[in-house]
Short mmCIF file of C-alpha atoms and ligand atoms in Angstrom, two decimals:
data_model
loop_
_atom_site.label_atom_id
_atom_site.label_comp_id
_atom_site.label_asym_id
_atom_site.label_seq_id
_atom_site.Cartn_x
_atom_site.Cartn_y
_atom_site.Cartn_z
CA MET A 1 -10.67 40.95 -3.63
CA ALA A 2 -11.07 37.40 -2.47
CA GLU A 3 -9.18 34.94 -4.48
CA GLU A 4 -11.45 32.74 -6.59
CA THR A 5 -11.31 29.11 -5.45
CA THR A 6 -12.10 26.28 -7.85
CA GLY A 7 -12.24 22.57 -6.93
CA PRO A 8 -10.34 19.85 -8.56
CA SER A 9 -11.11 19.10 -12.23
CA ASP A 10 -12.44 15.80 -13.57
CA ASN A 11 -11.53 16.66 -17.12
CA MET A 12 -9.92 13.49 -18.52
CA LYS A 13 -8.95 15.11 -21.62
CA ALA A 14 -6.91 17.79 -19.85
CA PHE A 15 -5.31 15.19 -17.64
CA ARG A 16 -4.42 13.19 -20.70
CA GLU A 17 -2.62 16.25 -22.16
CA ILE A 18 -0.43 16.56 -18.94
CA PHE A 19 0.06 12.75 -18.97
CA ALA A 20 1.48 12.89 -22.57
CA LYS A 21 4.22 15.29 -21.61
CA ALA A 22 5.14 13.70 -18.12
CA LYS A 23 8.64 12.40 -17.85
CA ASN A 24 8.69 11.15 -14.14
CA ILE A 25 5.53 9.76 -12.91
CA VAL A 26 4.94 8.87 -9.27
CA VAL A 27 1.99 6.56 -8.24
CA LEU A 28 0.98 6.84 -4.59
CA SER A 29 -1.30 3.89 -3.86
CA GLY A 30 -3.31 2.54 -1.01
CA ALA A 31 -5.72 -0.11 -0.07
CA GLY A 32 -8.42 1.01 -2.34
CA ILE A 33 -6.32 -0.10 -5.49
CA SER A 34 -6.56 -3.59 -4.28
CA ALA A 35 -10.26 -3.44 -3.38
CA GLU A 36 -11.20 -4.67 -6.86
CA SER A 37 -9.06 -7.73 -6.28
CA GLY A 38 -11.24 -8.56 -3.31
CA VAL A 39 -8.78 -7.43 -0.60
CA PRO A 40 -10.63 -5.43 2.13
CA THR A 41 -9.61 -1.81 2.88
CA PHE A 42 -8.90 -0.59 6.24
CA ARG A 43 -11.50 1.86 6.81
CA GLY A 44 -14.18 0.45 4.63
CA ALA A 45 -16.67 -2.51 5.04
CA GLY A 46 -14.83 -5.75 5.69
CA GLY A 47 -11.98 -3.75 7.61
CA LEU A 48 -12.63 -5.76 10.86
CA TRP A 49 -10.90 -9.03 11.74
CA ARG A 50 -12.80 -10.73 14.62
CA THR A 51 -13.78 -7.75 16.66
CA PHE A 52 -10.65 -5.65 15.92
CA GLN A 53 -9.91 -2.90 13.64
CA ALA A 54 -6.62 -3.36 12.14
CA GLN A 55 -5.36 -0.34 13.79
CA GLN A 56 -5.80 -2.15 17.15
CA LEU A 57 -3.52 -5.21 15.87
CA ALA A 58 -1.17 -3.25 13.87
CA THR A 59 0.81 -1.87 16.82
CA PRO A 60 3.98 -3.02 18.64
CA GLU A 61 1.99 -3.10 21.96
CA ALA A 62 -0.52 -5.53 20.51
CA PHE A 63 2.29 -7.83 19.38
CA ALA A 64 4.21 -7.53 22.83
CA ASP A 65 0.85 -8.27 24.41
CA ASN A 66 -0.14 -11.32 22.35
CA PRO A 67 2.20 -12.25 19.53
CA SER A 68 0.00 -15.32 18.77
CA LEU A 69 -3.00 -13.22 18.21
CA VAL A 70 -0.98 -10.82 15.95
CA TRP A 71 0.44 -13.71 13.98
CA GLU A 72 -3.02 -15.28 13.46
CA PHE A 73 -4.07 -11.82 12.04
CA TYR A 74 -1.13 -11.62 9.63
CA HIS A 75 -1.24 -15.41 8.78
CA TYR A 76 -4.88 -15.00 7.79
CA ARG A 77 -4.04 -12.12 5.51
CA ARG A 78 -1.18 -13.82 3.90
CA GLU A 79 -3.34 -16.97 3.23
CA VAL A 80 -6.11 -14.56 1.74
CA MET A 81 -3.63 -13.14 -0.66
CA LEU A 82 -2.86 -16.60 -2.10
CA SER A 83 -6.32 -16.62 -3.77
CA LYS A 84 -6.17 -12.87 -4.98
CA THR A 85 -4.70 -11.57 -8.18
CA PRO A 86 -3.84 -8.07 -9.50
CA ASN A 87 -6.69 -6.06 -11.05
CA PRO A 88 -6.82 -3.83 -14.10
CA ALA A 89 -5.61 -0.91 -12.04
CA HIS A 90 -2.32 -2.74 -11.04
CA ASP A 91 -2.05 -3.97 -14.66
CA ALA A 92 -2.45 -0.48 -16.11
CA ILE A 93 0.47 0.97 -13.90
CA ALA A 94 2.74 -1.95 -14.67
CA GLY A 95 1.98 -1.63 -18.33
CA MET A 96 2.58 2.11 -18.22
CA GLU A 97 6.11 1.51 -16.72
CA LYS A 98 7.11 -0.92 -19.43
CA ARG A 99 5.70 1.18 -22.22
CA LEU A 100 7.27 4.54 -21.05
CA LYS A 101 10.65 3.21 -20.23
CA PRO A 102 11.91 2.84 -23.76
CA GLN A 103 10.73 6.59 -24.30
CA GLY A 104 13.07 7.60 -21.51
CA ARG A 105 10.08 8.33 -18.99
CA SER A 106 9.99 6.87 -15.55
CA VAL A 107 7.19 5.41 -13.42
CA VAL A 108 7.71 4.54 -9.80
CA VAL A 109 4.95 3.11 -7.53
CA ILE A 110 5.20 4.40 -3.82
CA THR A 111 2.67 2.12 -2.16
CA GLN A 112 1.35 2.00 1.38
CA ASN A 113 0.01 -1.48 0.65
CA ILE A 114 1.81 -4.76 1.98
CA ASP A 115 0.09 -7.11 -0.44
CA GLU A 116 2.64 -7.25 -3.25
CA LEU A 117 -0.07 -6.95 -5.95
CA HIS A 118 1.90 -4.29 -7.86
CA LYS A 119 4.91 -6.66 -7.93
CA ARG A 120 2.75 -9.51 -9.14
CA ALA A 121 1.30 -7.25 -11.79
CA GLY A 122 4.80 -6.70 -13.11
CA SER A 123 5.83 -3.29 -11.78
CA ASP A 124 9.50 -3.05 -11.27
CA ASN A 125 9.98 0.32 -9.78
CA ILE A 126 8.20 -0.12 -6.31
CA LEU A 127 8.89 1.38 -2.89
CA GLU A 128 6.92 -0.37 -0.17
CA LEU A 129 6.48 2.37 2.54
CA HIS A 130 4.66 -0.02 5.05
CA GLY A 131 6.66 -3.20 4.18
CA SER A 132 5.33 -6.64 3.05
CA LEU A 133 3.12 -9.45 4.40
CA PHE A 134 5.69 -11.81 2.78
CA LYS A 135 8.70 -10.54 4.69
CA THR A 136 9.63 -11.20 8.29
CA ARG A 137 11.96 -9.44 10.63
CA CYS A 138 13.71 -11.02 13.54
CA THR A 139 12.99 -9.07 16.95
CA LYS A 140 16.27 -9.99 18.25
CA CYS A 141 18.82 -9.87 15.40
CA GLN A 142 16.68 -7.68 13.01
CA ASP A 143 17.53 -10.07 10.05
CA ILE A 144 14.86 -9.61 7.25
CA LYS A 145 13.82 -12.41 5.03
CA GLU A 146 11.31 -12.97 2.25
CA ASN A 147 8.81 -15.76 3.32
CA TYR A 148 6.10 -17.25 1.20
CA ASN A 149 5.46 -20.35 3.18
CA SER A 150 1.98 -21.48 3.64
CA PRO A 151 1.25 -21.79 6.50
CA ILE A 152 4.35 -19.89 7.70
CA VAL A 153 4.53 -22.48 10.74
CA PRO A 154 2.58 -25.60 11.29
CA ALA A 155 0.99 -24.22 14.43
CA LEU A 156 -0.81 -21.45 12.44
CA LYS A 157 -2.42 -24.12 9.97
CA ASP A 158 -6.16 -23.48 10.03
CA LYS A 159 -5.77 -20.64 12.58
CA GLY A 160 -6.64 -16.97 12.02
CA ALA A 161 -10.38 -17.43 11.21
CA PRO A 162 -11.84 -13.85 10.91
CA ASP A 163 -15.20 -14.93 12.47
CA PRO A 164 -15.80 -12.78 15.61
CA ASN A 165 -16.46 -16.09 17.56
CA ALA A 166 -13.24 -17.66 16.65
CA GLU A 167 -10.97 -18.66 19.59
CA ASP A 168 -7.66 -16.83 20.29
CA ALA A 169 -5.35 -19.67 19.54
CA ARG A 170 -2.76 -18.66 22.27
CA ILE A 171 0.19 -20.39 20.31
CA PRO A 172 3.25 -20.79 22.62
CA GLU A 173 6.01 -18.37 21.56
CA ASP A 174 8.38 -21.35 20.58
CA GLN A 175 5.89 -22.44 17.94
CA LEU A 176 5.56 -19.00 16.40
CA PRO A 177 7.85 -18.14 13.49
CA ARG A 178 11.48 -18.08 14.71
CA CYS A 179 14.66 -16.82 13.15
CA LYS A 180 16.97 -19.24 11.47
CA GLU A 181 19.89 -17.16 12.37
CA CYS A 182 19.40 -16.53 15.99
CA GLY A 183 16.41 -18.31 17.06
CA GLY A 184 14.64 -15.05 18.02
CA LEU A 185 10.85 -14.49 17.64
CA LEU A 186 10.01 -13.13 14.06
CA ARG A 187 7.58 -10.45 13.29
CA PRO A 188 5.78 -9.41 10.08
CA HIS A 189 8.17 -6.94 8.32
CA VAL A 190 5.46 -4.17 8.28
CA VAL A 191 5.20 -0.73 9.83
CA TRP A 192 2.87 -0.56 12.71
CA PHE A 193 1.36 2.61 14.16
CA GLY A 194 3.91 4.59 16.23
CA GLU A 195 6.81 2.96 14.28
CA ALA A 196 9.10 4.91 12.06
CA LEU A 197 9.10 4.00 8.23
CA ASP A 198 12.66 2.64 7.01
CA VAL A 199 14.71 5.53 6.48
CA GLN A 200 16.17 4.32 3.13
CA VAL A 201 12.75 3.72 1.58
CA LEU A 202 11.64 7.15 2.83
CA ASN A 203 14.62 8.96 1.50
CA GLN A 204 14.15 7.07 -1.98
CA ALA A 205 10.38 8.04 -1.94
CA GLN A 206 11.47 11.62 -1.19
CA GLN A 207 14.02 11.62 -4.02
CA GLU A 208 11.30 10.20 -6.58
CA MET A 209 8.94 12.83 -5.59
CA ALA A 210 11.55 15.60 -5.71
CA LYS A 211 11.94 14.88 -9.49
CA CYS A 212 8.45 13.98 -10.43
CA ASP A 213 6.26 16.05 -12.81
CA LEU A 214 2.98 14.14 -12.36
CA CYS A 215 1.61 12.27 -9.49
CA LEU A 216 -1.30 9.79 -9.54
CA LEU A 217 -2.89 9.27 -6.17
CA VAL A 218 -4.92 5.94 -6.07
CA GLY A 219 -7.19 4.48 -3.60
CA THR A 220 -6.11 5.96 -0.34
CA SER A 221 -7.98 7.80 2.28
CA SER A 222 -4.90 10.01 2.96
CA VAL A 223 -5.27 9.86 6.63
CA VAL A 224 -2.04 7.95 7.75
CA TYR A 225 0.99 9.94 7.97
CA PRO A 226 3.62 10.48 6.70
CA ALA A 227 2.20 9.07 3.28
CA ALA A 228 -0.86 11.33 3.77
CA ALA A 229 1.33 14.43 3.44
CA PHE A 230 3.08 13.44 0.08
CA ALA A 231 0.34 14.46 -2.37
CA PRO A 232 -0.56 17.68 -0.73
CA MET A 233 3.23 18.51 -0.61
CA LEU A 234 3.57 17.86 -4.31
CA ALA A 235 0.43 19.91 -5.04
CA MET A 236 1.91 22.78 -3.01
CA ARG A 237 5.07 22.60 -5.17
CA GLY A 238 2.99 22.83 -8.38
CA VAL A 239 3.13 19.33 -9.52
CA PRO A 240 -0.33 18.19 -10.90
CA VAL A 241 -1.75 15.49 -8.85
CA ALA A 242 -4.74 13.42 -10.02
CA GLU A 243 -6.71 11.61 -7.37
CA PHE A 244 -8.47 8.30 -8.24
CA ASN A 245 -10.93 7.41 -5.61
CA LEU A 246 -14.41 6.19 -5.00
CA GLU A 247 -15.08 9.22 -2.95
CA ALA A 248 -13.77 12.60 -1.96
CA THR A 249 -11.01 12.33 0.71
CA MET A 250 -9.25 14.63 3.27
CA VAL A 251 -6.95 15.87 0.42
CA THR A 252 -9.33 16.19 -2.64
CA ASP A 253 -9.69 19.94 -2.45
CA LYS A 254 -5.79 20.25 -2.83
CA MET A 255 -5.69 18.16 -5.89
CA LYS A 256 -5.52 19.39 -9.68
CA PHE A 257 -7.82 16.48 -10.68
CA HIS A 258 -10.22 14.22 -8.87
CA PHE A 259 -11.71 11.20 -10.73
CA GLU A 260 -14.35 9.48 -8.83
CA GLY A 261 -15.24 5.90 -9.27
CA LYS A 262 -13.45 2.43 -9.35
CA CYS A 263 -9.69 2.81 -10.17
CA GLY A 264 -9.79 -0.41 -11.98
CA GLU A 265 -12.11 1.21 -14.56
CA LEU A 266 -10.59 4.74 -14.57
CA LEU A 267 -6.90 4.08 -14.52
CA PRO A 268 -6.69 2.01 -17.70
CA GLN A 269 -8.42 4.89 -19.53
CA ALA A 270 -6.35 7.58 -18.00
CA VAL A 271 -2.87 6.07 -18.72
CA ALA A 272 -3.80 4.30 -22.08
CA ARG A 273 -1.36 4.89 -24.89
CA HIS A 274 -1.41 8.33 -26.13
CA ASP A 275 -1.40 9.23 -29.90
CA THR A 276 1.64 11.16 -29.44
CA GLU A 277 3.63 8.19 -28.12
CA PRO A 278 5.98 6.44 -30.61
C1 LIG B 301 -11.21 2.87 -3.92
C2 LIG B 301 -11.71 1.69 -4.32
C3 LIG B 301 -11.70 1.62 -5.71
C4 LIG B 301 -11.84 1.77 -2.17
N1 LIG B 301 -11.13 2.43 -6.41
N2 LIG B 301 -10.64 3.94 -4.51
C5 LIG B 301 0.82 13.51 12.00
C6 LIG B 301 -0.51 13.77 12.35
C7 LIG B 301 -1.30 12.87 13.02
C8 LIG B 301 -0.82 11.56 13.35
C9 LIG B 301 0.38 11.24 12.90
C10 LIG B 301 1.24 12.09 12.38
N3 LIG B 301 2.45 11.51 12.14
C11 LIG B 301 2.37 10.26 12.64
C12 LIG B 301 1.22 10.08 13.03
C13 LIG B 301 0.66 8.81 13.77
C14 LIG B 301 0.08 7.75 12.81
C15 LIG B 301 -0.88 8.19 11.90
O1 LIG B 301 -0.79 8.68 10.87
N4 LIG B 301 -2.08 8.34 12.49
C16 LIG B 301 -3.40 8.66 11.85
C17 LIG B 301 -4.35 7.62 11.77
C18 LIG B 301 -3.89 9.90 12.37
N5 LIG B 301 1.39 7.38 11.80
C19 LIG B 301 2.34 6.45 12.28
O2 LIG B 301 2.23 5.97 13.36
C20 LIG B 301 3.37 6.39 11.30
N6 LIG B 301 4.66 6.36 11.92
C21 LIG B 301 5.15 7.39 12.06
O3 LIG B 301 4.73 8.49 11.72
O4 LIG B 301 6.29 7.41 13.05
C22 LIG B 301 6.82 8.67 13.56
C23 LIG B 301 8.10 8.18 14.10
C24 LIG B 301 9.37 8.83 13.81
C25 LIG B 301 10.43 8.39 14.42
C26 LIG B 301 10.39 7.34 15.51
C27 LIG B 301 9.21 6.76 15.77
C28 LIG B 301 8.02 7.06 15.09
C29 LIG B 301 3.17 4.72 10.78
C30 LIG B 301 2.10 4.40 10.12
C31 LIG B 301 1.85 2.98 9.73
C32 LIG B 301 0.66 2.61 9.20
N7 LIG B 301 0.43 1.18 9.02
C33 LIG B 301 -0.71 0.60 8.65
C34 LIG B 301 -0.71 -0.87 8.89
C35 LIG B 301 0.53 -1.62 8.06
C36 LIG B 301 0.40 -3.03 8.34
C37 LIG B 301 -0.91 -3.81 7.99
O5 LIG B 301 -1.38 -3.58 6.95
O6 LIG B 301 -1.30 -4.44 8.82
O7 LIG B 301 -0.75 0.79 7.26
S1 LIG B 301 -2.05 1.27 9.05
C38 LIG B 301 -3.10 1.17 7.57
O8 LIG B 301 -3.44 2.44 7.06
C39 LIG B 301 -2.15 0.54 6.67
C40 LIG B 301 -2.34 1.43 5.43
O9 LIG B 301 -1.10 1.37 4.48
C41 LIG B 301 -2.58 2.63 5.90
C42 LIG B 301 -3.35 3.63 4.96
O10 LIG B 301 -4.51 3.24 4.59
P1 LIG B 301 -5.16 3.28 3.19
O11 LIG B 301 -4.22 2.63 2.17
O12 LIG B 301 -5.30 4.82 2.81
O13 LIG B 301 -6.56 2.58 3.31
P2 LIG B 301 -7.95 3.08 3.72
O14 LIG B 301 -8.83 1.94 3.98
O15 LIG B 301 -7.93 4.11 4.72
O16 LIG B 301 -8.55 3.91 2.46
C43 LIG B 301 -8.99 3.29 1.31
C44 LIG B 301 -9.40 4.15 0.24
O17 LIG B 301 -9.68 3.63 -1.05
C45 LIG B 301 -10.67 4.95 0.54
O18 LIG B 301 -10.37 6.34 0.34
C46 LIG B 301 -11.58 4.38 -0.37
O19 LIG B 301 -12.69 5.44 -0.84
C47 LIG B 301 -10.89 4.11 -1.63
N8 LIG B 301 -11.30 3.03 -2.31
N9 LIG B 301 -12.24 1.05 -3.09
C48 LIG B 301 -10.67 3.51 -5.85
N10 LIG B 301 -12.15 0.48 -6.10
ZN1 LIG B 302 17.49 -13.34 14.52
#
């Protein structure tokens, strides 16, 4: 007899019962969690910069070909973030971590986002899979540094306009961000297509997932690997995974729960304090 197949549940009460007992919670987040803060997603409206999709500029080849153009793109996104703030979804996750910690329960955020909004919301336990807009790495000595300067170098001031007609600034390499240790050209400390994720970060993420007993999958299209495989792997192991997204994704069918709508509205209800908590 054919096995009966049922889709994911949208029963919030059933989710809340599992949440009440969970001891190690992993939150996997993507660009959709920052959408309500006004940060464009990659594959949604507003995902273009000039005429480029992020995927065209977020590559080592694009940087080798025109480091000035790639720096304009990241400079623009760094400056945009200065006017953005965490939204109720980031706040709910940070609040949950603080509230559950004294109960001996852990929350870790494994994010694909480079915008640091989880950190600004007050989450402490964060693994940034794809790096950060506010870190640089030297292409020569590999030194990694935090950098919140605005603009990051004088030559980028007023550059990086997203308008399709904006001119390519063609900034000479010696005026682009340079390493204070060795003078080498700096690049954004982010993971581009075709690049390996940081082994330590990936190992830590795997350790957290190995011990988790509940996973929240928030605002990701689940198309970019290796992160796209995390939630399906957990689901296969029997860990309940709850997806929060505006729409069904590539992995929805494999999830225990799918809550459709804005995560800034759904997450605060989903992880609100439970009656059974002290
Ligand atoms: C809301 C909402 C609201 C909106 N509420 N929801 C296996 C199979 C096939 C391909 C590969 C594979 N393994 C590797 C690859 C290649 C490649 C890949 O995955 N390609 C796919 C596109 C097919 N992967 C890689 O290259 C990775 N590297 C790698 O695997 O290396 C292997 C290697 C090993 C050893 C040596 C060398 C190599 C690296 C991937 C790096 C991705 N980098 C980027 C750019 C980062 C820097 C930057 O930002 O500029 O990361 S790409 C971009 O996509 C960014 C994101 O983190 C990532 C994921 O996107 P995300 O977050 O899911 O956003 P969206 O826009 O796609 O989705 C938003 C979602 O939110 C939507 O679902 C909306 O509905 C929802 N939403 N508003 C709730 N309010
Ligand atoms: Zn250097």
